[in-house]
Coordinates of C-alpha atoms in Angstrom, one line a residue:
M1 CA 21.7 10.5 -25.5
P2 CA 20.3 8.7 -22.4
E3 CA 16.7 7.5 -22.6
S4 CA 15.8 9.6 -19.5
R5 CA 16.3 12.7 -21.6
T6 CA 14.3 11.7 -24.7
N7 CA 11.5 9.5 -23.3
L8 CA 8.8 11.7 -21.7
N9 CA 7.1 8.8 -20.1
P10 CA 9.8 6.4 -18.9
K11 CA 8.7 3.2 -17.2
P12 CA 10.8 2.0 -14.2
E13 CA 12.4 -1.5 -14.6
D14 CA 11.0 -2.5 -11.2
S15 CA 8.6 -1.1 -8.6
S16 CA 11.2 -0.3 -5.9
P17 CA 11.2 3.5 -6.4
Y18 CA 7.5 3.6 -5.9
L19 CA 7.6 1.4 -2.9
T20 CA 10.4 3.5 -1.4
G21 CA 8.4 6.6 -1.9
V22 CA 5.3 5.1 -0.2
M23 CA 7.4 4.0 2.8
L24 CA 8.9 7.5 3.1
R25 CA 5.6 9.2 2.9
Y26 CA 3.9 7.1 5.5
S27 CA 6.9 6.3 7.7
T28 CA 6.0 8.9 10.4
F29 CA 2.4 7.6 10.6
A30 CA 3.7 4.0 10.8
A31 CA 6.0 5.0 13.6
V32 CA 3.2 6.5 15.5
V33 CA 1.1 3.4 15.0
L34 CA 3.9 1.3 16.3
L35 CA 4.3 3.6 19.3
F36 CA 0.6 3.2 20.1
F37 CA 0.8 -0.6 20.0
A38 CA 4.0 -0.6 22.0
G39 CA 2.1 1.3 24.7
L40 CA -0.6 -1.2 24.7
L41 CA 1.8 -4.1 25.0
L42 CA 3.8 -2.4 27.8
I43 CA 0.7 -1.0 29.4
N44 CA 2.4 2.5 29.4
W45 CA -0.3 5.2 29.5
W46 CA 2.1 7.9 28.3
L47 CA 2.9 5.9 25.2
I48 CA -0.8 5.0 24.7
I49 CA -1.9 8.7 25.0
I50 CA 0.8 10.1 22.7
G51 CA 0.5 7.3 20.2
G52 CA -3.3 7.4 20.2
L53 CA -3.3 11.2 19.6
G54 CA -0.8 10.7 16.8
V55 CA -2.9 7.9 15.2
A56 CA -6.0 10.1 15.4
L57 CA -4.2 13.0 13.8
G58 CA -2.8 10.7 11.0
I59 CA -6.3 9.3 10.2
Y60 CA -7.7 12.8 10.1
D61 CA -4.9 13.9 7.7
L62 CA -5.6 10.9 5.4
A63 CA -9.4 11.6 5.4
Q64 CA -9.3 15.4 4.8
S65 CA -9.0 16.8 1.3
R66 CA -8.1 20.4 1.9
H67 CA -4.3 20.0 2.3
S68 CA -2.6 17.7 -0.2
I69 CA 0.7 17.8 1.8
L70 CA -1.0 16.4 4.9
R71 CA -2.8 13.7 2.8
N72 CA 0.4 12.6 1.2
Y73 CA 2.5 13.0 4.4
P74 CA 0.2 12.4 7.4
I75 CA 1.6 13.8 10.6
A76 CA 5.0 14.6 9.0
G77 CA 3.3 17.3 6.9
H78 CA 2.6 19.3 10.0
I79 CA 6.3 19.9 10.5
R80 CA 6.3 22.0 7.4
Y81 CA 3.6 24.3 8.7
V82 CA 5.4 24.6 12.1
L83 CA 8.6 25.6 10.3
E84 CA 6.7 28.0 8.1
D85 CA 5.2 29.7 11.1
F86 CA 8.6 30.2 12.7
R87 CA 10.4 30.9 9.5
P88 CA 10.8 34.7 10.2
E89 CA 12.3 34.0 13.6
I90 CA 14.6 31.3 12.3
R91 CA 15.8 33.5 9.5
Q92 CA 16.2 36.5 11.8
Y93 CA 18.1 34.8 14.6
L94 CA 20.0 32.0 12.8
L95 CA 20.4 32.8 9.1
E96 CA 20.3 36.5 8.5
D97 CA 23.7 38.3 8.4
D98 CA 24.3 41.6 10.1
K99 CA 24.0 43.8 7.0
E100 CA 20.9 42.2 5.4
Q101 CA 18.2 44.8 5.3
V102 CA 14.8 43.1 5.3
P103 CA 13.5 45.7 6.1
F104 CA 16.1 46.7 8.8
S105 CA 19.4 44.8 9.2
R106 CA 20.5 43.3 12.4
Q107 CA 23.2 46.0 12.6
Q108 CA 20.6 48.8 12.3
R109 CA 18.4 47.3 14.9
A110 CA 21.3 46.7 17.2
L111 CA 22.4 50.4 16.8
V112 CA 18.9 51.6 18.0
Y113 CA 18.8 49.1 20.9
Q114 CA 22.3 50.2 22.1
R115 CA 21.5 53.9 21.9
A116 CA 18.1 53.3 23.6
K117 CA 19.7 51.4 26.4
N118 CA 22.4 54.0 26.7
V119 CA 25.2 51.5 26.2
S120 CA 28.2 51.9 23.9
D121 CA 27.5 51.6 20.2
T122 CA 31.2 51.5 19.3
N123 CA 32.4 48.5 17.2
A124 CA 35.9 47.2 16.7
F125 CA 38.1 45.7 14.0
G126 CA 36.8 47.7 11.1
T127 CA 33.7 48.2 9.1
L128 CA 31.3 45.4 7.9
D129 CA 30.6 47.4 4.8
N130 CA 32.2 46.9 1.4
L131 CA 33.4 50.4 0.8
Y132 CA 34.0 49.7 -2.9
T133 CA 30.5 48.5 -3.7
Q134 CA 28.1 50.4 -6.0
G135 CA 26.0 53.0 -4.2
K136 CA 28.3 53.3 -1.1
E137 CA 28.2 56.9 0.3
W138 CA 30.3 58.7 2.8
F139 CA 30.8 62.2 4.2
L140 CA 33.9 64.1 3.4
Q141 CA 35.5 65.2 6.6
S142 CA 37.2 68.6 7.1
S143 CA 40.8 69.3 8.2
V144 CA 39.3 72.0 10.6
S145 CA 36.8 69.6 12.3
H146 CA 35.9 70.4 15.9
P147 CA 33.6 69.1 18.6
L148 CA 30.3 70.8 19.1
K149 CA 28.9 71.8 22.5
N150 CA 25.3 72.2 21.4
K151 CA 23.8 68.9 20.1
D152 CA 20.1 69.7 20.5
F153 CA 19.6 70.9 16.9
R154 CA 16.3 72.6 16.4
I155 CA 14.3 74.5 13.7
V156 CA 11.3 76.9 13.8
V157 CA 8.3 75.9 11.7
G158 CA 5.8 78.6 10.9
G159 CA 5.3 80.9 7.9
E160 CA 3.9 84.4 7.3
R161 CA 0.3 83.5 8.2
C162 CA 1.3 81.4 11.3
K163 CA 0.7 83.1 14.7
Q164 CA 2.2 80.3 16.8
P165 CA 5.4 79.0 15.3
H166 CA 6.8 75.7 16.7
D167 CA 10.3 75.3 17.8
M168 CA 11.1 71.6 17.2
S169 CA 13.9 69.1 17.0
V170 CA 15.4 68.0 13.7
F171 CA 14.5 64.4 14.7
N172 CA 11.0 63.5 15.8
I173 CA 8.5 60.6 16.1
S174 CA 6.7 59.9 12.8
A175 CA 3.0 59.2 12.5
M176 CA 1.7 56.1 14.3
S177 CA -1.9 55.9 15.5
F178 CA -3.4 54.6 18.7
G179 CA -5.1 51.5 17.4
S180 CA -2.1 50.4 15.3
L181 CA 0.1 50.8 18.4
S182 CA -0.9 49.8 21.9
A183 CA -1.8 52.2 24.7
N184 CA 1.5 51.5 26.5
A185 CA 3.5 52.1 23.4
I186 CA 1.8 55.5 22.9
L187 CA 2.4 56.4 26.5
A188 CA 6.1 55.5 26.3
L189 CA 6.6 57.4 23.1
N190 CA 5.0 60.5 24.3
H191 CA 6.6 60.4 27.7
G192 CA 10.0 60.0 25.9
A193 CA 9.2 62.9 23.6
K194 CA 8.4 65.0 26.7
M195 CA 11.6 64.1 28.4
G196 CA 13.7 64.7 25.3
G197 CA 12.0 67.9 24.1
F198 CA 11.0 66.6 20.7
T199 CA 7.7 66.1 18.9
H200 CA 5.3 63.2 18.5
D201 CA 3.0 62.8 15.5
T202 CA -0.3 61.3 16.5
G203 CA -1.0 59.4 13.2
E204 CA -4.5 59.6 11.7
G205 CA -6.1 57.8 14.6
A206 CA -6.8 61.1 16.5
I207 CA -5.5 62.3 19.9
S208 CA -6.0 59.6 22.5
P209 CA -5.8 60.0 26.3
Y210 CA -2.5 58.2 26.1
H211 CA -1.1 61.0 23.9
R212 CA -2.2 63.5 26.5
K213 CA -1.1 61.9 29.8
F214 CA 2.5 63.1 29.8
G215 CA 2.1 66.3 27.8
G216 CA 4.6 65.7 25.0
D217 CA 4.4 68.0 22.0
L218 CA 2.0 66.7 19.4
I219 CA 1.5 67.0 15.7
W220 CA -2.2 66.2 15.1
E221 CA -2.5 64.3 11.8
L222 CA -5.9 64.6 10.0
G223 CA -6.5 61.7 7.6
T224 CA -9.3 61.1 5.2
G225 CA -11.5 59.8 8.1
Y226 CA -11.1 63.0 10.1
F227 CA -11.0 60.9 13.3
G228 CA -11.5 63.0 16.4
C229 CA -13.2 65.8 14.5
R230 CA -15.9 64.2 12.3
N231 CA -19.6 64.2 11.8
D232 CA -21.7 61.1 11.9
D233 CA -21.4 60.7 8.1
G234 CA -17.5 60.9 8.3
S235 CA -17.2 64.4 7.0
F236 CA -15.0 67.1 8.7
D237 CA -16.5 68.8 11.8
P238 CA -14.9 72.3 12.2
V239 CA -16.4 72.9 15.6
S240 CA -15.0 69.6 17.0
F241 CA -11.6 70.3 15.4
A242 CA -11.4 73.8 16.9
E243 CA -12.1 72.5 20.4
K244 CA -9.2 70.1 20.3
A245 CA -6.8 72.0 18.1
V246 CA -6.5 75.0 20.5
D247 CA -5.0 72.7 23.2
P248 CA -1.5 74.0 23.9
Q249 CA -0.1 70.4 23.6
V250 CA -1.0 70.4 19.9
K251 CA 1.8 72.3 18.2
M252 CA 1.1 71.6 14.5
I253 CA -1.6 70.3 12.3
E254 CA -0.8 67.8 9.5
I255 CA -3.2 66.9 6.6
K256 CA -2.4 63.4 5.4
L257 CA -2.9 63.1 1.7
S258 CA -1.2 59.7 1.4
Q259 CA 1.2 57.5 3.3
G260 CA 4.2 55.5 2.2
A261 CA 3.0 52.1 3.1
K262 CA -0.1 52.2 0.9
P263 CA -0.3 55.4 -1.1
G264 CA -3.6 55.9 -2.9
Q265 CA -5.4 53.4 -0.8
G266 CA -7.7 53.9 2.2
G267 CA -7.8 51.6 5.2
V268 CA -10.2 49.6 7.3
L269 CA -10.0 48.8 11.0
P270 CA -12.3 45.8 11.4
S271 CA -15.1 46.1 13.9
E272 CA -13.8 43.2 16.0
K273 CA -10.6 45.2 16.7
I274 CA -12.4 48.4 17.7
T275 CA -12.4 48.7 21.5
E276 CA -14.4 51.3 23.4
E277 CA -11.3 53.4 23.8
I278 CA -10.6 53.4 20.1
A279 CA -14.2 54.2 19.3
L280 CA -14.2 57.1 21.8
T281 CA -10.9 58.5 20.5
R282 CA -11.8 58.3 16.8
E283 CA -15.4 59.2 17.4
V284 CA -16.7 56.2 15.5
P285 CA -19.5 53.8 16.5
M286 CA -18.9 50.4 18.0
G287 CA -19.8 47.3 16.0
Q288 CA -18.9 48.8 12.6
D289 CA -15.8 48.8 10.5
C290 CA -13.8 52.0 10.9
V291 CA -13.2 53.1 7.3
S292 CA -10.5 55.6 6.1
P293 CA -11.5 56.6 2.6
S294 CA -8.9 56.7 -0.2
S295 CA -9.4 60.5 -0.7
H296 CA -10.6 63.5 1.3
S297 CA -14.2 64.8 1.3
A298 CA -13.2 68.3 2.6
F299 CA -11.6 69.3 -0.7
S300 CA -11.3 67.9 -4.3
T301 CA -9.1 70.4 -6.1
P302 CA -5.7 72.0 -5.3
R303 CA -7.4 75.4 -4.7
E304 CA -9.8 73.8 -2.2
L305 CA -6.9 72.2 -0.4
V306 CA -5.3 75.6 0.0
T307 CA -8.6 76.9 1.4
F308 CA -8.8 73.9 3.7
W309 CA -5.4 74.4 5.3
Q310 CA -6.1 78.1 5.8
Q311 CA -9.4 77.1 7.6
L312 CA -7.5 74.7 9.9
R313 CA -4.9 77.5 10.6
E314 CA -7.6 79.9 11.7
L315 CA -9.6 77.3 13.7
S316 CA -6.4 76.3 15.5
G317 CA -5.5 79.8 16.5
G318 CA -2.8 80.3 13.9
K319 CA -0.8 77.1 14.5
P320 CA 1.5 75.7 11.8
V321 CA -0.5 73.7 9.2
G322 CA 0.9 71.5 6.5
F323 CA 0.4 68.3 4.7
K324 CA 2.0 64.9 4.3
L325 CA 2.2 62.8 1.2
C326 CA 3.9 60.0 -0.7
I327 CA 4.6 61.4 -4.1
G328 CA 2.6 59.7 -6.9
Q329 CA 1.8 61.6 -10.1
P330 CA 4.2 64.6 -10.0
W331 CA 2.0 67.1 -11.8
Q332 CA -0.6 66.7 -9.0
F333 CA 1.9 68.0 -6.4
M334 CA 2.9 70.8 -8.9
A335 CA -0.8 71.7 -9.2
I336 CA -0.9 72.3 -5.5
V337 CA 2.2 74.5 -5.8
K338 CA 0.5 76.5 -8.6
A339 CA -2.6 76.9 -6.5
M340 CA -0.6 78.1 -3.4
I341 CA 1.3 80.6 -5.6
E342 CA -1.9 82.0 -7.3
M343 CA -3.7 82.2 -4.0
D344 CA -0.6 83.6 -2.1
N345 CA -1.2 81.1 0.7
Y346 CA 1.5 78.6 1.6
P347 CA 1.5 75.6 4.0
D348 CA 3.9 76.0 6.9
F349 CA 5.4 72.6 6.2
I350 CA 5.3 69.6 3.9
V351 CA 6.3 66.1 5.0
I352 CA 7.4 63.7 2.3
D353 CA 6.7 60.0 3.2
G354 CA 8.7 57.4 1.2
A355 CA 7.3 54.2 -0.3
E356 CA 9.8 52.3 1.9
G357 CA 7.7 53.4 5.0
G358 CA 5.4 51.0 6.6
T359 CA 4.5 50.6 10.3
G360 CA 1.0 49.8 9.2
A361 CA 0.0 46.6 7.4
A362 CA -0.5 47.0 3.6
P363 CA -0.9 44.7 0.6
V364 CA 2.4 43.4 -0.8
E365 CA 1.7 45.1 -4.2
F366 CA 1.4 48.5 -2.5
M367 CA 4.4 48.0 -0.3
D368 CA 6.6 46.9 -3.2
S369 CA 5.2 48.6 -6.3
V370 CA 3.2 51.8 -5.6
G371 CA 4.4 55.2 -4.6
M372 CA 7.8 57.0 -5.0
P373 CA 10.7 56.2 -2.7
M374 CA 11.6 58.8 -0.2
V375 CA 14.7 60.4 -1.7
D376 CA 13.2 60.6 -5.2
G377 CA 9.9 62.0 -3.8
F378 CA 11.7 64.5 -1.6
L379 CA 14.0 65.8 -4.4
L380 CA 10.9 66.3 -6.6
V381 CA 9.2 68.3 -3.9
H382 CA 12.4 70.3 -3.1
N383 CA 13.2 71.0 -6.7
T384 CA 9.6 72.0 -7.5
L385 CA 9.6 74.5 -4.6
V386 CA 13.0 75.9 -5.6
G387 CA 12.0 76.0 -9.3
A388 CA 8.8 77.9 -8.3
G389 CA 10.8 80.3 -6.2
I390 CA 9.1 79.5 -2.9
R391 CA 11.3 77.0 -1.1
D392 CA 12.2 79.5 1.6
K393 CA 8.5 79.8 2.6
I394 CA 7.9 76.2 3.5
K395 CA 9.8 73.8 5.8
L396 CA 10.2 70.2 4.6
G397 CA 10.3 67.1 6.7
V398 CA 11.0 63.5 5.5
S399 CA 10.1 60.1 6.9
G400 CA 11.0 56.6 5.7
K401 CA 13.5 54.2 7.1
I402 CA 15.5 56.7 9.1
V403 CA 17.3 55.4 12.2
S404 CA 20.8 56.8 12.4
G405 CA 22.7 60.0 12.6
F406 CA 24.0 59.4 9.1
D407 CA 20.5 58.9 7.7
I408 CA 19.5 62.3 9.2
A409 CA 22.6 64.1 8.0
R410 CA 22.3 62.8 4.5
L411 CA 18.7 63.9 4.0
I412 CA 19.4 67.3 5.6
A413 CA 22.4 67.7 3.2
L414 CA 20.0 67.0 0.3
G415 CA 17.7 69.8 1.5
A416 CA 15.4 68.5 4.2
D417 CA 14.8 70.6 7.3
W418 CA 14.0 67.8 9.7
C419 CA 13.5 64.0 9.8
N420 CA 10.9 61.8 11.3
S421 CA 11.3 58.1 12.3
A422 CA 8.5 55.6 13.1
R423 CA 10.2 52.2 13.1
G424 CA 13.3 53.6 14.8
F425 CA 11.3 54.6 17.8
M426 CA 9.4 51.4 17.7
F427 CA 12.7 49.6 18.1
A428 CA 13.4 51.9 21.0
V429 CA 10.3 50.8 22.9
G430 CA 11.1 47.1 22.3
C431 CA 10.0 46.1 18.7
I432 CA 12.0 43.1 17.5
Q433 CA 10.8 43.2 13.8
S434 CA 8.6 40.1 14.2
R435 CA 6.5 41.6 11.4
S436 CA 3.2 40.6 13.1
C437 CA 1.9 44.2 13.5
H438 CA -1.4 43.4 11.8
T439 CA -2.1 40.2 13.6
N440 CA -2.7 41.6 17.1
T441 CA -0.1 39.1 18.4
C442 CA 2.9 41.4 18.7
P443 CA 5.3 39.5 21.0
T444 CA 6.6 42.7 22.7
G445 CA 3.3 44.5 23.2
V446 CA 4.1 47.4 20.9
A447 CA 1.6 46.9 18.0
T448 CA -1.3 45.1 19.6
Q449 CA -4.6 45.8 21.4
D450 CA -4.3 42.6 23.5
P451 CA -4.4 43.9 27.1
Y452 CA -2.3 41.0 28.3
R453 CA 0.4 41.4 25.7
Q454 CA 0.8 45.1 26.1
K455 CA 1.2 44.8 29.8
A456 CA 4.7 43.5 29.1
L457 CA 5.7 46.9 27.8
D458 CA 6.9 48.8 30.9
V459 CA 6.1 52.5 30.2
P460 CA 8.7 54.3 32.5
S461 CA 11.7 52.2 31.3
K462 CA 10.7 52.3 27.7
A463 CA 10.1 56.1 27.8
Q464 CA 13.6 56.5 29.1
R465 CA 14.8 54.4 26.2
V466 CA 13.0 56.6 23.7
A467 CA 14.6 59.7 25.2
N468 CA 18.0 58.0 25.2
Y469 CA 17.7 57.0 21.6
H470 CA 16.8 60.5 20.5
R471 CA 19.6 62.1 22.5
N472 CA 22.3 59.6 21.4
T473 CA 21.2 59.8 17.7
L474 CA 21.5 63.6 17.8
S475 CA 24.9 63.2 19.4
S476 CA 25.9 61.0 16.5
L477 CA 24.5 63.6 14.1
A478 CA 26.6 66.3 15.9
S479 CA 29.7 64.2 15.4
I480 CA 29.2 64.1 11.7
V481 CA 28.4 67.8 11.5
A482 CA 31.5 68.6 13.5
A483 CA 33.7 66.2 11.4
V484 CA 32.6 68.1 8.3
G485 CA 33.7 71.4 10.0
L486 CA 30.2 72.9 10.4
Q487 CA 28.1 74.2 13.3
H488 CA 24.5 73.0 12.5
P489 CA 23.0 70.3 10.2
S490 CA 21.3 73.0 8.2
Q491 CA 24.7 73.9 6.8
L492 CA 25.2 70.5 5.3
Q493 CA 25.2 70.4 1.5
P494 CA 25.1 67.7 -1.2
Y495 CA 28.8 68.3 -2.0
H496 CA 29.7 67.1 1.5
I497 CA 28.8 63.5 0.5
A498 CA 30.5 61.3 -2.1
R499 CA 28.9 58.3 -3.8
R500 CA 30.5 55.4 -5.7
L501 CA 28.8 54.6 -9.1
D502 CA 28.4 51.2 -10.7
D503 CA 31.5 51.7 -12.8
G504 CA 33.7 52.5 -9.8
Q505 CA 33.7 56.2 -10.4
I506 CA 33.0 58.6 -7.5
K507 CA 30.6 61.6 -7.7
L508 CA 29.5 64.2 -5.2
L509 CA 25.8 64.1 -4.5
S510 CA 25.6 67.6 -5.9
K511 CA 26.6 66.1 -9.2
F512 CA 24.8 62.8 -8.8
F513 CA 21.3 64.2 -8.2
Y514 CA 19.6 66.9 -10.2
F515 CA 19.0 70.2 -8.5
T516 CA 16.9 72.9 -10.3
D517 CA 17.7 76.6 -10.4
K518 CA 15.6 79.0 -8.4
G519 CA 12.5 80.2 -10.3
A520 CA 13.3 78.0 -13.3
L521 CA 9.9 76.5 -13.5
L522 CA 8.2 79.9 -13.8
D523 CA 9.6 80.5 -17.3
N524 CA 10.0 76.8 -18.2
S525 CA 13.8 77.0 -18.1
A526 CA 14.6 74.1 -15.9
R527 CA 17.7 72.2 -17.2
S528 CA 15.8 68.9 -16.8
D529 CA 13.0 69.3 -19.4
V530 CA 10.8 66.7 -17.7
F531 CA 10.3 69.2 -14.9
N532 CA 9.1 71.8 -17.4
Q533 CA 6.7 69.2 -19.0
M534 CA 5.2 68.2 -15.6
W535 CA 4.9 71.8 -14.6
V536 CA 2.8 72.7 -17.7
M537 CA 0.7 69.7 -17.0
A538 CA -0.2 70.9 -13.5
N539 CA -3.6 72.5 -13.2
P540 CA -4.4 74.5 -10.0
D541 CA -8.1 73.9 -10.6
S542 CA -7.9 70.1 -10.9
F543 CA -5.7 67.1 -9.8
L544 CA -6.0 65.8 -13.3
A545 CA -3.2 66.6 -15.8
D546 CA -3.7 69.3 -18.4
N547 CA -2.7 67.2 -21.3
D548 CA -3.6 69.9 -23.9
A549 CA -1.0 72.2 -22.3
L550 CA 1.6 69.4 -22.5
I551 CA 0.8 68.8 -26.2
A552 CA 1.1 72.5 -26.9
Y553 CA 4.5 72.6 -25.1
N554 CA 5.7 69.5 -27.0
K555 CA 4.2 70.4 -30.3
D556 CA 7.4 69.3 -32.1
S557 CA 7.9 66.2 -30.0
R558 CA 7.4 62.6 -31.1
D559 CA 3.9 62.6 -29.5
M560 CA 2.6 65.1 -32.0
G561 CA -0.5 63.8 -33.8
K562 CA -1.5 61.3 -31.2
E563 CA -4.8 61.3 -29.4
T564 CA -5.0 64.3 -27.1
N565 CA -8.5 63.8 -25.7
A566 CA -7.3 62.7 -22.3
P567 CA -9.7 62.3 -19.4
T568 CA -10.5 65.8 -18.1
E569 CA -13.3 67.3 -16.0
Q570 CA -15.1 68.0 -19.3
T571 CA -15.1 64.4 -20.4
V572 CA -16.0 62.8 -17.0
D573 CA -17.8 64.2 -14.0
G574 CA -16.0 65.2 -10.8
P575 CA -12.3 65.6 -10.2
Y576 CA -12.1 62.3 -8.4
F577 CA -14.7 60.5 -10.7
D578 CA -16.9 60.2 -7.6
D579 CA -20.1 60.8 -9.6
I580 CA -19.4 58.6 -12.6
D581 CA -22.3 56.5 -13.9
G582 CA -20.2 54.5 -16.3
G583 CA -18.7 55.5 -19.6
Q584 CA -15.4 55.4 -21.5
L585 CA -12.0 56.8 -20.6
I586 CA -9.9 57.9 -23.6
G587 CA -6.1 57.5 -23.4
N588 CA -3.9 60.3 -24.8
V589 CA -0.5 58.5 -25.1
N590 CA -1.2 54.9 -26.1
N591 CA -4.4 55.7 -27.9
T592 CA -6.5 53.4 -25.8
F593 CA -10.3 53.4 -25.2
R594 CA -11.4 51.6 -22.1
D595 CA -14.9 51.2 -20.8
F596 CA -15.5 51.5 -17.1
Q597 CA -18.4 50.6 -14.8
P598 CA -20.3 52.7 -12.3
N599 CA -18.6 53.0 -8.9
D600 CA -21.3 50.8 -7.2
Q601 CA -20.6 47.8 -9.4

């Protein structure tokens, strides 16, 4: 065996490798020094200036101790940082293939741009997809397909207690706040919504003057900060809410429980990013961080949530009220369902946000590893409402990486009533996926508060692109519905779509996904027993799991005999642990005992 593989500390026979390494490391610096002296000899001021600056930079690199790369590779090390800064652009424009979805593929972005610009989106010479790969899905066309005249598909949102139902498109603008998006972007989006007759969600940053200027239909989203209707201490102000909610432009009210980008986490808009306009819109003071807490202060139990949405419904004059969430612990959503059944008061709609969402900035761990993906979250909500026998009382919307007619048709086939898109409409107003939304340096003026950058976004032309994108996407949706032989997307069913499995077999989505039977949860007869288990864990009086009920249900299961003293409102104070002064949480499954500190430590 060669000595190089057995001797952990080999000694070179001569010093040439070391000398070669030194020469390579300092070669750029040496070249700059030579350039400087050449300028002196030739009395060339350009060479002297360039060489002198290079020498100064090289000396600084050698003297500093913060960056080891610059110390070992003076001047040359800066090339690495330049390439690192431009890596996303290099990858996007030179290396990325048309189907690589990170997070949206070049083909997806091109489709939006083409439809927004009202140019042909037709491609030639066959598909770029591998139709035989695992997970590939396709619609099953009908022999009696026919073109549709009406392509403006709409639904009516509003339940029994709603006095002002809203007639809305099946494709709308998802929640994006003024503050995260520029004023010009908000203007373009709302003007486009007005032109196209669809609805614009305000996001939790309140209703700004830019939402109001063109009069497009609005869904007013209320987050945990209650921006636009808050007291000085950040609590909900019903008087302020009522004054704004009765505005005819506000068509629906949406309570945000969580969002896909960072479910379970609040947010902070740093004080240095708060302009006078943002402060006025959100009703927050200048010079202070604008904080969105991780949970609501207006309610702390499922029953209180039901009471809260009824309060909003009455204050708004009977407009549709619902809530948005990214599904986390399933029994918490089921607890809300139990509360609405027992109180006989139902939201007019629920929007399910997927963990793949993310127009706002979020920690990598939250983007990648917290929250349920959209399809899984939607199916849990849909199956729960069906299993509880109340699916017909509530409209369901979905949001998360939806940009094409196929995306909309697929989700409606699974049971959704309408779809929202955030990043799709961002592309329509000019976003190039530079992924610099949180830096205030958006190159297209979409996601920035820099007044000079956002001037580049021309509102009239971008508004027309928003309307074009909506119209042409609905036209694509109509083509799919017509090909399947139907009249409206609401007629689509899971058995209209086939999916290829990892072993090459093909299944209809009606057989691939689980769909519960109507009313099955009410007598614990769901075919998937995990639904029965989560249902019995749901407690309408608390967002915490009723573990004793689960143990009773599973008395003959393998968990029998394990510790059942799970954290409940009897063992710790407050449903959200807000008033905890320290103590010990007791696990019920893995028999763990963990000390915790007070909230202020």
